[in-house]
PDB file of N, CA and C in Angstrom:
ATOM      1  N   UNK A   1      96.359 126.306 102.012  1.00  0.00           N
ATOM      2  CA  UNK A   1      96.442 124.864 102.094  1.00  0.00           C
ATOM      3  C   UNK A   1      97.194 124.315 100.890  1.00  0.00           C
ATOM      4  N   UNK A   2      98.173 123.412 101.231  1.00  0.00           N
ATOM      5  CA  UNK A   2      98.636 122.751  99.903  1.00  0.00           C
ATOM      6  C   UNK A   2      98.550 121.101 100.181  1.00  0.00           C
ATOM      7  N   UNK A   3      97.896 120.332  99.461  1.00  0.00           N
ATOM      8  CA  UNK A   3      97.946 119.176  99.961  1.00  0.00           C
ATOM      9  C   UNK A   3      98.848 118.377  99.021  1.00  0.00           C
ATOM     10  N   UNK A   4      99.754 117.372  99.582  1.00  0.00           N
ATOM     11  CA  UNK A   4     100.845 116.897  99.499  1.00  0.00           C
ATOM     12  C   UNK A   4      99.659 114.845  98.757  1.00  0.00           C
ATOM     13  N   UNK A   5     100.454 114.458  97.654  1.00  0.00           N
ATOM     14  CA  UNK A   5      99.865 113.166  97.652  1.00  0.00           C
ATOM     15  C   UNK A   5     100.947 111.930  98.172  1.00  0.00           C
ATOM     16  N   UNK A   6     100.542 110.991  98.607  1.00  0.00           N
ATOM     17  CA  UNK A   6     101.877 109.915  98.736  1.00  0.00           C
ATOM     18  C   UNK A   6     101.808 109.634  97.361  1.00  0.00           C
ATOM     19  N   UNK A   7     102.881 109.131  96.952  1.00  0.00           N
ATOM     20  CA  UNK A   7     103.731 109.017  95.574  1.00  0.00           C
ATOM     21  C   UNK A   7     104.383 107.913  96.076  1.00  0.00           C
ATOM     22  N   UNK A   8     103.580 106.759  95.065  1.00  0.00           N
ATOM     23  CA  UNK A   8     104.703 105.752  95.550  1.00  0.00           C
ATOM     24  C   UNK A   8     105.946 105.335  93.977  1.00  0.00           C
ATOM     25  N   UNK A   9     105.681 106.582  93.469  1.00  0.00           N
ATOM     26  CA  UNK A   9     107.534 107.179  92.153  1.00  0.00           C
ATOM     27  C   UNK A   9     108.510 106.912  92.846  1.00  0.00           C
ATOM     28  N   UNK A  10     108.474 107.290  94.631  1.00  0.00           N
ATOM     29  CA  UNK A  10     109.432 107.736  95.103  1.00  0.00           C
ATOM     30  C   UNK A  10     110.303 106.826  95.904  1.00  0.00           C
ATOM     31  N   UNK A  11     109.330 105.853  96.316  1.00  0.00           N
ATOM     32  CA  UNK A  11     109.520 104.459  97.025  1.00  0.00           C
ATOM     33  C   UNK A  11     110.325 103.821  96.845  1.00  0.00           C
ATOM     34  N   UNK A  12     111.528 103.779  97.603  1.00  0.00           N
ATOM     35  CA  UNK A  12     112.859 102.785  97.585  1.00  0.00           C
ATOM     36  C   UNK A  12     112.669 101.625  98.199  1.00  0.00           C
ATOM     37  N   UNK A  13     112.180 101.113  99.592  1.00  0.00           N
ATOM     38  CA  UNK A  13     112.047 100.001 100.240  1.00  0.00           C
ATOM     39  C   UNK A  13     110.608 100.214 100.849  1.00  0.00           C
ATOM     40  N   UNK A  14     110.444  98.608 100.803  1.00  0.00           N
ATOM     41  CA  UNK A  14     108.912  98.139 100.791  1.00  0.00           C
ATOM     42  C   UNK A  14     108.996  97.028 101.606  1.00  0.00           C
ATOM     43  N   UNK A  15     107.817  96.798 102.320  1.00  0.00           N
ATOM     44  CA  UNK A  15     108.209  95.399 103.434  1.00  0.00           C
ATOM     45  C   UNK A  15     106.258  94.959 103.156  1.00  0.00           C
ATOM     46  N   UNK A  16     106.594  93.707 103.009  1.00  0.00           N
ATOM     47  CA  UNK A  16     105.317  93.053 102.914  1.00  0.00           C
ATOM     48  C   UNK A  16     105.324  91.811 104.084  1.00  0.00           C
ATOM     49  N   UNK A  17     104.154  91.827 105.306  1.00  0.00           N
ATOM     50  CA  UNK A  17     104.690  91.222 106.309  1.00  0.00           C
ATOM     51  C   UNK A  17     103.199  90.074 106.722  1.00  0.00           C
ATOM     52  N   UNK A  18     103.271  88.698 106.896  1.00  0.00           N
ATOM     53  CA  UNK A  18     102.551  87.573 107.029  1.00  0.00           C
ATOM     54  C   UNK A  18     102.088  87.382 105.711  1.00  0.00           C
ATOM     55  N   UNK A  19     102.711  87.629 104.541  1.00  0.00           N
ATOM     56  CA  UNK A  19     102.376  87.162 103.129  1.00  0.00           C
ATOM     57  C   UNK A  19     101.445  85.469 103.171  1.00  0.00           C
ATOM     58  N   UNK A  20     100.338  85.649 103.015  1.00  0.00           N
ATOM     59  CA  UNK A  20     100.157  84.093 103.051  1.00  0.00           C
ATOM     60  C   UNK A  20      99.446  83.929 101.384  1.00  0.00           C
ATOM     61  N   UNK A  21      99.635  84.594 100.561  1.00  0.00           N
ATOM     62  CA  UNK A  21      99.615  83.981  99.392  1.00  0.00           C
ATOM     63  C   UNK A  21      98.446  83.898  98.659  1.00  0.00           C
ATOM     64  N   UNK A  22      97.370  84.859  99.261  1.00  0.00           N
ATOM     65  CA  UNK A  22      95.969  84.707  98.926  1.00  0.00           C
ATOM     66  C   UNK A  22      96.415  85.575  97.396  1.00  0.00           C
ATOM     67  N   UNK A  23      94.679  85.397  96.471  1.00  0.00           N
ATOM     68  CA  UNK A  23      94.793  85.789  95.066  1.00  0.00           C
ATOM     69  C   UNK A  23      94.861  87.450  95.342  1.00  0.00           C
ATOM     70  N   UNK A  24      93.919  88.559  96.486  1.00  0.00           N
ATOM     71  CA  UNK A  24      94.492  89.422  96.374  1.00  0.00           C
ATOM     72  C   UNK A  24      96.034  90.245  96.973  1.00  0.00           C
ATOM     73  N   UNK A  25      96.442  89.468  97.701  1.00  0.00           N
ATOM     74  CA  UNK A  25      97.806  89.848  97.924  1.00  0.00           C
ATOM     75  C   UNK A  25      98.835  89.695  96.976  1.00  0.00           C
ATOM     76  N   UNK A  26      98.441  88.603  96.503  1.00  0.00           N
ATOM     77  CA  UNK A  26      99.697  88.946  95.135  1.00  0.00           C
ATOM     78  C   UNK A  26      99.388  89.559  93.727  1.00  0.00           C
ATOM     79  N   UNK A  27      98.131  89.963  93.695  1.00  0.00           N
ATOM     80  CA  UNK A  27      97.590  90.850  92.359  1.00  0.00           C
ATOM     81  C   UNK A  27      98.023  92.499  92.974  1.00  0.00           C
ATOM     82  N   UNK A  28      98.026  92.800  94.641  1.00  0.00           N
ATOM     83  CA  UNK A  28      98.466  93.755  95.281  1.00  0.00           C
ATOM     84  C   UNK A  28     100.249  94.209  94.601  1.00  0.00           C
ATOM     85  N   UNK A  29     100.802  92.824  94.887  1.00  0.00           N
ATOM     86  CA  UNK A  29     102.529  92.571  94.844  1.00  0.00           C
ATOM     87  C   UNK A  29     102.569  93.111  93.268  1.00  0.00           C
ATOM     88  N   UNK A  30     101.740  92.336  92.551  1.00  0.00           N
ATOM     89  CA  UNK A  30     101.910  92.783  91.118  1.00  0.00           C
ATOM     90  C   UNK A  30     101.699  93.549  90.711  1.00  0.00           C
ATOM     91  N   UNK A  31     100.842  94.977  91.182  1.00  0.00           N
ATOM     92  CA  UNK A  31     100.802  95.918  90.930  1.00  0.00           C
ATOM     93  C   UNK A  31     101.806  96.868  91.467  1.00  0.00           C
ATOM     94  N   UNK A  32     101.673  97.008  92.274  1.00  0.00           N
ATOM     95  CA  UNK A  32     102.990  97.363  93.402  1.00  0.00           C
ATOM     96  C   UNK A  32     104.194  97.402  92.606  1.00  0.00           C
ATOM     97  N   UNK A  33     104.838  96.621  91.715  1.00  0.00           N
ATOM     98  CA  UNK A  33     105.843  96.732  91.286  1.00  0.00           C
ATOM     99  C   UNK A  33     105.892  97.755  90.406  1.00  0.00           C
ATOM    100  N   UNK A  34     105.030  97.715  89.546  1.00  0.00           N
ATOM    101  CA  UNK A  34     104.772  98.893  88.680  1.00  0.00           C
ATOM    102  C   UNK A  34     104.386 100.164  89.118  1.00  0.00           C
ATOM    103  N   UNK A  35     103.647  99.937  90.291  1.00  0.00           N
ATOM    104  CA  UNK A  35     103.937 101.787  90.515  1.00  0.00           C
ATOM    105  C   UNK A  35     104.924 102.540  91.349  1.00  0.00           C
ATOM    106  N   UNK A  36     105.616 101.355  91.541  1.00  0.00           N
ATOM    107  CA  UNK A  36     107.045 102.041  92.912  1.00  0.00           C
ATOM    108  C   UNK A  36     108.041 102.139  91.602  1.00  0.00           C
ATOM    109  N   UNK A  37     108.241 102.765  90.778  1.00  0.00           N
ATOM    110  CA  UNK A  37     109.098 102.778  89.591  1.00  0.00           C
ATOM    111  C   UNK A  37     110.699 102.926  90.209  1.00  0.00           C
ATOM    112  N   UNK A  38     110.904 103.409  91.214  1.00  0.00           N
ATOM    113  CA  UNK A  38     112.736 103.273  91.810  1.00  0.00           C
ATOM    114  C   UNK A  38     112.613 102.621  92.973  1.00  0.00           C
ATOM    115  N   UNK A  39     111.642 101.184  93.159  1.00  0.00           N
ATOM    116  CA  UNK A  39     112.302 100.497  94.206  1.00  0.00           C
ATOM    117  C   UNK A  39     113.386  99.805  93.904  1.00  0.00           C
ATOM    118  N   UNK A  40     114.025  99.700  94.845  1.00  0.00           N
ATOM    119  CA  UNK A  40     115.170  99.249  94.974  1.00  0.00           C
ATOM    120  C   UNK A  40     115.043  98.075  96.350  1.00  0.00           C
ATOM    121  N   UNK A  41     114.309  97.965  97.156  1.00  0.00           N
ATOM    122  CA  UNK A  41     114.622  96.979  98.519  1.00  0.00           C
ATOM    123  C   UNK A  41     113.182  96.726  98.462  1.00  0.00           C
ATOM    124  N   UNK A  42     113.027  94.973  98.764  1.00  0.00           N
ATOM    125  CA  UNK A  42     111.819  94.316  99.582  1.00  0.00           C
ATOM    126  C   UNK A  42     111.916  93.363 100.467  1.00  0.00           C
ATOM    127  N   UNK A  43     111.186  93.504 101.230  1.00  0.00           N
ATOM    128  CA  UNK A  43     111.686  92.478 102.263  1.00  0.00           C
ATOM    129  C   UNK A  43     109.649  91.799 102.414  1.00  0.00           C
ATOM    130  N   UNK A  44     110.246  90.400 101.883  1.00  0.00           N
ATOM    131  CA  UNK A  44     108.525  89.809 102.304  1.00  0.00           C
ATOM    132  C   UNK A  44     109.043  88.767 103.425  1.00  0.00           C
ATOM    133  N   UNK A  45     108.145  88.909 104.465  1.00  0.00           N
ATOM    134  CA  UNK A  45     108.049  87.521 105.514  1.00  0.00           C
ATOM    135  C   UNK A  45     106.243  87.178 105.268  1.00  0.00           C
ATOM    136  N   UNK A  46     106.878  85.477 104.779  1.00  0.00           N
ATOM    137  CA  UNK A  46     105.582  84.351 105.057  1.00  0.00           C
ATOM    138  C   UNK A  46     104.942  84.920 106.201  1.00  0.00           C
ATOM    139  N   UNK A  47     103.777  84.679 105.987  1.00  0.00           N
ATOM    140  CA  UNK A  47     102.761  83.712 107.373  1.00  0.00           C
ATOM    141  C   UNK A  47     103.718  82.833 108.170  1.00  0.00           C
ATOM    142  N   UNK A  48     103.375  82.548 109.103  1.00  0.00           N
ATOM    143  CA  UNK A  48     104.345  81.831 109.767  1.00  0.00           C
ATOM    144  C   UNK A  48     103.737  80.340 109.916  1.00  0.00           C
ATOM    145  N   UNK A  49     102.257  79.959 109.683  1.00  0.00           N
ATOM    146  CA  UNK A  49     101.689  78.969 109.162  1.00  0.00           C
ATOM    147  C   UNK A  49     101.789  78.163 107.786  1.00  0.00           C
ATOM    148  N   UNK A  50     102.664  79.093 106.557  1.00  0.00           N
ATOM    149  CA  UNK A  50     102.842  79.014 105.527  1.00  0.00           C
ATOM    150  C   UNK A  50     103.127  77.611 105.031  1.00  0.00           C
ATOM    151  N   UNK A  51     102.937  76.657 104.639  1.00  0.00           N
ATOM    152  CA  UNK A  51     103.568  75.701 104.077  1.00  0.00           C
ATOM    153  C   UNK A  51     104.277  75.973 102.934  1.00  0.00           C
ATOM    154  N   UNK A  52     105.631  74.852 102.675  1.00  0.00           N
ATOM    155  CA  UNK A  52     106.993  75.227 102.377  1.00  0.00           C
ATOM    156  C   UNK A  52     106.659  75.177 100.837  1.00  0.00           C
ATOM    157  N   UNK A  53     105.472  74.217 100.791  1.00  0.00           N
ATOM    158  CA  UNK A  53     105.303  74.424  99.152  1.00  0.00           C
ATOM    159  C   UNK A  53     105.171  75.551  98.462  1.00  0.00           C
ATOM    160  N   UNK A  54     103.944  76.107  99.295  1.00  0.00           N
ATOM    161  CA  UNK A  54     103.203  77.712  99.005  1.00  0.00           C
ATOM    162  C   UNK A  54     104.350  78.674  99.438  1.00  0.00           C
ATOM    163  N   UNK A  55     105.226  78.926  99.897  1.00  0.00           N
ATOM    164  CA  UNK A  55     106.487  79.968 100.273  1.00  0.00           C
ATOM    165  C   UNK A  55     107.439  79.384  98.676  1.00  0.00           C
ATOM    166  N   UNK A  56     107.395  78.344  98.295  1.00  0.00           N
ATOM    167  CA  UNK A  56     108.211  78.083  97.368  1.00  0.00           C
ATOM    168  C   UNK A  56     107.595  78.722  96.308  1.00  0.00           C
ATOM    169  N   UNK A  57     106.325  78.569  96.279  1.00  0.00           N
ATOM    170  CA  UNK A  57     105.006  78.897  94.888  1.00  0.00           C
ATOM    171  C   UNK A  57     105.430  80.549  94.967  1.00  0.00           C
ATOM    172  N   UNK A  58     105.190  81.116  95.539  1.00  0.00           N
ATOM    173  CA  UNK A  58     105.111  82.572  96.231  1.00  0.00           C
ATOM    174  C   UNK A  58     106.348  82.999  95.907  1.00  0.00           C
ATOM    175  N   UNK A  59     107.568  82.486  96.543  1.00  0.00           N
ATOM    176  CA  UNK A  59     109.062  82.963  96.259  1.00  0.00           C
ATOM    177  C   UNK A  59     109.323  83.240  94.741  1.00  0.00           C
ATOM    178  N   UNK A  60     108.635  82.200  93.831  1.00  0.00           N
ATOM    179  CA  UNK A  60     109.358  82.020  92.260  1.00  0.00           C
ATOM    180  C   UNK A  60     108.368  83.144  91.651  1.00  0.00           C
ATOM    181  N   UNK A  61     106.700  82.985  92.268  1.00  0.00           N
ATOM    182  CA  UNK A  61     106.333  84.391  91.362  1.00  0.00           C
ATOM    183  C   UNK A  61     106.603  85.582  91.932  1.00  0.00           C
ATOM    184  N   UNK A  62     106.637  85.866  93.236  1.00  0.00           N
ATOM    185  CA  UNK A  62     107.494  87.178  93.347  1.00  0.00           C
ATOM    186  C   UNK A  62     108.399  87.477  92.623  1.00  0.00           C
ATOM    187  N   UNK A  63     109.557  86.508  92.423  1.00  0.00           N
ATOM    188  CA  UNK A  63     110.580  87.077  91.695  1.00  0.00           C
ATOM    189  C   UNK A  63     110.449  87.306  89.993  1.00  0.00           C
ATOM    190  N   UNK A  64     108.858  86.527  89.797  1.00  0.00           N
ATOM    191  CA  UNK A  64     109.005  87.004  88.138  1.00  0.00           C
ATOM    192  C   UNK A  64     108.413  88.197  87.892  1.00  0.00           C
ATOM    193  N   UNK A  65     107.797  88.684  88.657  1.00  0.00           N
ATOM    194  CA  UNK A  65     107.101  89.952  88.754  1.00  0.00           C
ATOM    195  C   UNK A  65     108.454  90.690  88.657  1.00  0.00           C
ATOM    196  N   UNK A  66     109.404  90.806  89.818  1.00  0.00           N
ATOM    197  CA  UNK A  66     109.900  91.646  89.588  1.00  0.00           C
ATOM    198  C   UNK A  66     111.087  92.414  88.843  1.00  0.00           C
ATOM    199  N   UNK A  67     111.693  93.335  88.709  1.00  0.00           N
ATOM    200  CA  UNK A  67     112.286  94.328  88.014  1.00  0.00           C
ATOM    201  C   UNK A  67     114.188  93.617  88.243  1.00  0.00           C
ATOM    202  N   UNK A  68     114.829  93.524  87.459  1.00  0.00           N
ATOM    203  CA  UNK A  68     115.988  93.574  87.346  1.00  0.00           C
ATOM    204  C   UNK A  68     116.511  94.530  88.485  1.00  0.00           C
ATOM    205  N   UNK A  69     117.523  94.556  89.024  1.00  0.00           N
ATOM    206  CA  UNK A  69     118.266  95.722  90.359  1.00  0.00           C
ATOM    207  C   UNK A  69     117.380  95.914  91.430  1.00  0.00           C
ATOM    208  N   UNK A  70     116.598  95.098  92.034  1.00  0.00           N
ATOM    209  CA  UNK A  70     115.658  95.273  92.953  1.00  0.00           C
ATOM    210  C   UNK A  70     116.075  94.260  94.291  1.00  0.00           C
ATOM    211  N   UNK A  71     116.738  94.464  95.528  1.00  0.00           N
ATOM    212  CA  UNK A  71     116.906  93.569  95.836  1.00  0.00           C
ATOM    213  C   UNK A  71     115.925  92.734  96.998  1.00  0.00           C
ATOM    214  N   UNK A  72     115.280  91.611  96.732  1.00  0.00           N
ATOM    215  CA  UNK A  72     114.327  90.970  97.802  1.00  0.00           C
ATOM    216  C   UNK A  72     115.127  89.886  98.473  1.00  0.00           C
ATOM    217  N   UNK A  73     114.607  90.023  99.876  1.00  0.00           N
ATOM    218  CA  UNK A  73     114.672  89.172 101.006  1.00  0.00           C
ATOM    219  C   UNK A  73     113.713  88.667 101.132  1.00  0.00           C
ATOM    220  N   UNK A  74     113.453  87.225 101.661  1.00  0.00           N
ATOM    221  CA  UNK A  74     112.802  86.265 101.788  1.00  0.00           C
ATOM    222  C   UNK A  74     112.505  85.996 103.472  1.00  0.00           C
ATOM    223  N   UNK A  75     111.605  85.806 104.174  1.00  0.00           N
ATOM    224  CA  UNK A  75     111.723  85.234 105.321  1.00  0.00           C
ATOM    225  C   UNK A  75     110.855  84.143 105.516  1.00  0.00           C
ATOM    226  N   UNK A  76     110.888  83.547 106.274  1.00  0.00           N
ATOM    227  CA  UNK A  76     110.037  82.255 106.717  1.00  0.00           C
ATOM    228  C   UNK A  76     110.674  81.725 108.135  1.00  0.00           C
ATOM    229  N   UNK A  77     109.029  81.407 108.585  1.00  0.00           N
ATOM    230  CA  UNK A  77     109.391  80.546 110.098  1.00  0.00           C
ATOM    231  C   UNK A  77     109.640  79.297 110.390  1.00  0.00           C
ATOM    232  N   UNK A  78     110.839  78.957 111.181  1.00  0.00           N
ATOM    233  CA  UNK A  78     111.376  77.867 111.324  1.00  0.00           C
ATOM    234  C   UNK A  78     111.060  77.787 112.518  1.00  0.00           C
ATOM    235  N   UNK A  79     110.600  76.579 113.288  1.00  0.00           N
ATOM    236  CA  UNK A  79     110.949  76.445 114.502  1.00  0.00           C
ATOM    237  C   UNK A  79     110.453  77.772 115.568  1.00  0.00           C
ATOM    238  N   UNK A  80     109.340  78.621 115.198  1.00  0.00           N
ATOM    239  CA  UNK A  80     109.073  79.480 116.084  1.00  0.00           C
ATOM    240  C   UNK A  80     110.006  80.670 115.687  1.00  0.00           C
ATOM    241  N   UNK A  81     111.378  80.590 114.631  1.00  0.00           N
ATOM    242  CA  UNK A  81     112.193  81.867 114.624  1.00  0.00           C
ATOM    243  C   UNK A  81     112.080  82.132 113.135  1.00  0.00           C
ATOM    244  N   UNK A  82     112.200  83.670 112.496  1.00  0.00           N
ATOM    245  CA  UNK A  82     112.052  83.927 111.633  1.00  0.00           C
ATOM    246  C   UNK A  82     113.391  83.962 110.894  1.00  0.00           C
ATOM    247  N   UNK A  83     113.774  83.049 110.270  1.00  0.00           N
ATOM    248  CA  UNK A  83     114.978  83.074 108.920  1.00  0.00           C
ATOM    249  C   UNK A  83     115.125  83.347 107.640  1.00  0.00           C
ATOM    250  N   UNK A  84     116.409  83.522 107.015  1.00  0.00           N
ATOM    251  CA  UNK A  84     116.366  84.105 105.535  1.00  0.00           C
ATOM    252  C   UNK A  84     115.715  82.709 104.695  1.00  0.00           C
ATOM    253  N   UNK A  85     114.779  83.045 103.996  1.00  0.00           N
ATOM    254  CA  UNK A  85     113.882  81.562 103.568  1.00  0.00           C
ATOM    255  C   UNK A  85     115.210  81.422 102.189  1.00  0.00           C
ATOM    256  N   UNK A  86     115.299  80.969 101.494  1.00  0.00           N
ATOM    257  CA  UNK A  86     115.883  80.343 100.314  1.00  0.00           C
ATOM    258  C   UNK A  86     115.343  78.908 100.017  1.00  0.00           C
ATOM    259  N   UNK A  87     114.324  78.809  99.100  1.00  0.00           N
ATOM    260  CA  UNK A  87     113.591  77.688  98.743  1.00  0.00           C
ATOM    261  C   UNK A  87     115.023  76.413  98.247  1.00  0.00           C
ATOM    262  N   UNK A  88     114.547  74.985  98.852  1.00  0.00           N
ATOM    263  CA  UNK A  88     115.565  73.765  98.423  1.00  0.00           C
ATOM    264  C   UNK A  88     115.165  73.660  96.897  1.00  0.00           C
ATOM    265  N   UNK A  89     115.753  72.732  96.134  1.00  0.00           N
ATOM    266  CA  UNK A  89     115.428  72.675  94.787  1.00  0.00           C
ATOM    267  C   UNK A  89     115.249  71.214  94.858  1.00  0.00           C
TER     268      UNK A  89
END
């Protein structure tokens, strides 16, 4: 028998999916960054109930969490369809 561990060292892309912003999902996100040491791709989609404030709240600390060369996609529901979110300023 040799048992094999998941290693998330190895982890290039990561998808986090109905993000709605609770305190343990993003203490999850924040850890997460630190142990995927060569991600490189994330892709988070909102809740689709999300309000635009909380996707805005959510968008800016995701991105302080994370790592320089990492690239994240944003999604959010419009209208019943899921689009690239990019918060207004």
């Amino acid at each position: 028998w040799k048992t094999e561990e998941l290693s998330l060292s190895h982890l290039e892309e990561f998808e986090v999916r109905d993000l709605r912003g609770s305190d343990h999902e993003v203490a999850f996100v924040k850890r997460f960054f630190s142990w995927a040491a060569v991600l490189k791709q994330m892709e988070v989609t909102f809740y689709y109930k999300i309000p635009e404030i909380k996707a805005k709240e959510l968008y800016q600390m995701l991105w302080s969490f994370s790592r320089p060369g990492i690239r994240m996609t944003f999604y959010i529901y419009r209208k019943s369809r899921k689009v690239v979110y990019v918060p207004e300023d």
